[in-house]
PDB file of C-alpha atoms in Angstrom:
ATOM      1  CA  UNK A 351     -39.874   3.050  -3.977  1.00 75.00           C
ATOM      2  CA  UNK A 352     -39.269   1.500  -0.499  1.00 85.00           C
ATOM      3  CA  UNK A 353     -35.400  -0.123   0.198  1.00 91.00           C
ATOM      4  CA  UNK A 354     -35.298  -3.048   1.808  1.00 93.00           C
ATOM      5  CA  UNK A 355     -33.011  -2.972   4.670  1.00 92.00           C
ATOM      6  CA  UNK A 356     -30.039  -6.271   5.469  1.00 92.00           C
ATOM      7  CA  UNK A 357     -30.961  -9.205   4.350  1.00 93.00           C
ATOM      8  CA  UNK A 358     -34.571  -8.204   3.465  1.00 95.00           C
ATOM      9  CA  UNK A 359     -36.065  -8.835  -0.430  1.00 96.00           C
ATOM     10  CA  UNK A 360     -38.879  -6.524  -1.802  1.00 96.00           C
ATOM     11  CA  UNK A 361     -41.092  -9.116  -4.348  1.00 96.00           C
ATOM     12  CA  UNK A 362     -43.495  -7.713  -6.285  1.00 94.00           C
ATOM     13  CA  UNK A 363     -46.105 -10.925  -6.678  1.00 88.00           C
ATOM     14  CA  UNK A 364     -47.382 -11.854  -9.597  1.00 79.00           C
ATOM     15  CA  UNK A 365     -51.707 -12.415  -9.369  1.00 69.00           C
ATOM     16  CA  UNK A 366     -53.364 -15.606  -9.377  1.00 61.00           C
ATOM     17  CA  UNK A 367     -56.019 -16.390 -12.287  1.00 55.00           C
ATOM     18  CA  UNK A 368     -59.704 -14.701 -10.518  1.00 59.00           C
ATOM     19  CA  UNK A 369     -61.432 -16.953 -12.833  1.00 60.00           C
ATOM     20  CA  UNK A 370     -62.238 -20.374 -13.157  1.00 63.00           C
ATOM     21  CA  UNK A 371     -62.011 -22.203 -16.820  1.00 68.00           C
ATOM     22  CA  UNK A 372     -65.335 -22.612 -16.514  1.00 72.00           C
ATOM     23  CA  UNK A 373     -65.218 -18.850 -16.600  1.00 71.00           C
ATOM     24  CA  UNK A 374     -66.370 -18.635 -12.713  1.00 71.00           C
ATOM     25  CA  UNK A 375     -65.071 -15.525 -11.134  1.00 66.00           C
ATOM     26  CA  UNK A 376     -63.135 -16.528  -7.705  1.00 59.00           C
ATOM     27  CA  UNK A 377     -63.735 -14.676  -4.236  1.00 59.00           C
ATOM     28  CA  UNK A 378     -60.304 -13.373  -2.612  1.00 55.00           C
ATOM     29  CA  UNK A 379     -60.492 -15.844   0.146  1.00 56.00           C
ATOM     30  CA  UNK A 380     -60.958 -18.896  -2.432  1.00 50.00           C
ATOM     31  CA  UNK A 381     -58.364 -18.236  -4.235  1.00 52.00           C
ATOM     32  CA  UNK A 382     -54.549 -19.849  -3.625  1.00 56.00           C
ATOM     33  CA  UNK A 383     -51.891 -17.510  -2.491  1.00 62.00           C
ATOM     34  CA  UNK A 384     -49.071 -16.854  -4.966  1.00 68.00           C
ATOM     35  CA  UNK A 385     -45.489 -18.220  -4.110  1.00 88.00           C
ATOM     36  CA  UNK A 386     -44.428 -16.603  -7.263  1.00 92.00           C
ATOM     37  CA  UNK A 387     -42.743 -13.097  -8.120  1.00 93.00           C
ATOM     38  CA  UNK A 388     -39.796 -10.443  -9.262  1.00 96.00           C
ATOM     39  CA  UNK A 389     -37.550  -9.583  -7.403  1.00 96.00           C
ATOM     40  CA  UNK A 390     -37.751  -5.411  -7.244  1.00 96.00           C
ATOM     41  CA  UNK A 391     -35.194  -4.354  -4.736  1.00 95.00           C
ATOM     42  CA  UNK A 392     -32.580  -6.389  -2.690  1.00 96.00           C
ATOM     43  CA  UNK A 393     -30.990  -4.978   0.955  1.00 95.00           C
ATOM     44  CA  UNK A 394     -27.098  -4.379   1.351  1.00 93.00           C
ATOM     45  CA  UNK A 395     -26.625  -7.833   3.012  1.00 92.00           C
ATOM     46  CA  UNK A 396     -26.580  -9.619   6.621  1.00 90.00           C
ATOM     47  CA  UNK A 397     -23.873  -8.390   8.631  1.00 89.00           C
ATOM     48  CA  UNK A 398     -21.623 -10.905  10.390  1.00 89.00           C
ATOM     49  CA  UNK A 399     -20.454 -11.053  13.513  1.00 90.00           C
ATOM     50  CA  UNK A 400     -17.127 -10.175  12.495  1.00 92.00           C
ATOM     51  CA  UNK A 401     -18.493  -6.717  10.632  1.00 89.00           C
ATOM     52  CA  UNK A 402     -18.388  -8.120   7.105  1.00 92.00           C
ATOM     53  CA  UNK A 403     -21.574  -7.710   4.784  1.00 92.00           C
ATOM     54  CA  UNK A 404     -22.814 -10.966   2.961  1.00 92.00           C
ATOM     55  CA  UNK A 405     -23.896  -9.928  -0.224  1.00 91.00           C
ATOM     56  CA  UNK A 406     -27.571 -11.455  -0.996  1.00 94.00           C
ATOM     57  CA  UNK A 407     -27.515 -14.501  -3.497  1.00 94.00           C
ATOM     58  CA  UNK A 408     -30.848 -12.613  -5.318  1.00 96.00           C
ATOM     59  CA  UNK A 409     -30.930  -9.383  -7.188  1.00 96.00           C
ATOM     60  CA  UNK A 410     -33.218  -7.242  -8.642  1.00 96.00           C
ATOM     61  CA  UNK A 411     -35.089  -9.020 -12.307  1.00 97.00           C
ATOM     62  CA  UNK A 412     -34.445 -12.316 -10.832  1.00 97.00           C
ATOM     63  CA  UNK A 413     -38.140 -14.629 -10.569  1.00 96.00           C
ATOM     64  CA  UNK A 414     -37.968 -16.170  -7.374  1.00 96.00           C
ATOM     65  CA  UNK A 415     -40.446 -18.854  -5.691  1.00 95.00           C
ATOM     66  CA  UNK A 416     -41.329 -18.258  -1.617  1.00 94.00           C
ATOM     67  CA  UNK A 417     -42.175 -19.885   0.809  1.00 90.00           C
ATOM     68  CA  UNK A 418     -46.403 -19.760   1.087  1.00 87.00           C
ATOM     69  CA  UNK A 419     -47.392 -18.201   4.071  1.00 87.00           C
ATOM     70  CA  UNK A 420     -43.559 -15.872   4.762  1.00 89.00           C
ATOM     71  CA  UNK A 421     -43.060 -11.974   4.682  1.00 92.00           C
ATOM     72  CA  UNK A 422     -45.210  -9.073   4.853  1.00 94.00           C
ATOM     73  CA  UNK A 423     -47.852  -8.263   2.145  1.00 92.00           C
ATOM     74  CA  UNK A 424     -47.344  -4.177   1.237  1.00 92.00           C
ATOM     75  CA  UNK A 425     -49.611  -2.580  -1.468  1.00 89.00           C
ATOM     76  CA  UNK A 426     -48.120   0.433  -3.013  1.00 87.00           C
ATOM     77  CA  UNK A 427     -49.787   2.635  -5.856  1.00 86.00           C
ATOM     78  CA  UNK A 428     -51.942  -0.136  -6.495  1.00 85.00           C
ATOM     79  CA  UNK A 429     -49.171  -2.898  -7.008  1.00 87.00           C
ATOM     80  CA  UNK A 430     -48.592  -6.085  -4.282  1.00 88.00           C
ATOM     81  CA  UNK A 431     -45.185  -6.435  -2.853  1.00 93.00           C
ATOM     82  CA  UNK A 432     -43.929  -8.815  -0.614  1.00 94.00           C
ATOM     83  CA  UNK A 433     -40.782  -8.067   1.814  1.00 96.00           C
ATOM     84  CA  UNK A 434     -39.452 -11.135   2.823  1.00 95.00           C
ATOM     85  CA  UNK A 435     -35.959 -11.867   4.238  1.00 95.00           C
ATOM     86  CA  UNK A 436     -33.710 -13.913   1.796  1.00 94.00           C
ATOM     87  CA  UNK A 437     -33.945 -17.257   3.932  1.00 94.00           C
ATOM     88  CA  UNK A 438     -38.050 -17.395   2.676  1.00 94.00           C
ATOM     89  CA  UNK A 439     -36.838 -17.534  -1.023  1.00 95.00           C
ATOM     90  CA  UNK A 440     -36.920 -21.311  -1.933  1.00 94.00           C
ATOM     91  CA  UNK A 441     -35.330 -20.760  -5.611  1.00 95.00           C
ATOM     92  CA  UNK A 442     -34.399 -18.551  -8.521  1.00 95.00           C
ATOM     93  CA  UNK A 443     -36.567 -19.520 -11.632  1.00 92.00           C
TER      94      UNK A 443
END
């Protein structure tokens, strides 16, 4: 399992419906980009200037919504993961 590093959040994103209602399957580049996941591993916090460690306001189980186009997509055994510094996290859910 990969460890974030600082302030860095590893997401692993939940997938976006392929198909229509209609029951119409979707092509990857028509379909919208998920803002949506669960939070899998969390970094040891941003360091300050003065040393200290800011602990990260997420942690690992928490469903978080991001920011649409932030982070790095990573695909391990299969899954999607998203590591994305804490600033791209918009809210807990």
């Amino acid at each position: 399992m990969l460890k974030p590093l600082a302030d860095r959040v590893l997401v692993k994103v939940e997938e976006e419906e392929t198909k229509t209602m209609g029951g119409i399957l979707l092509p990857d580049t028509a379909q919208k980009k998920s803002q949506k996941g669960v939070v899998v591993a969390v970094g040891s916090g941003k360091m300050t200037e003065e040393g200290k460690r800011l602990p990260l306001e997420v942690k690992e189980g928490d469903e978080v919504l991001f920011a649409k186009y932030s982070g790095t997509e990573i695909e391990d055994k299969g899954e999607k993961y998203l590591l994305l510094s804490e600033r791209d996290i918009l809210a807990i859910l």
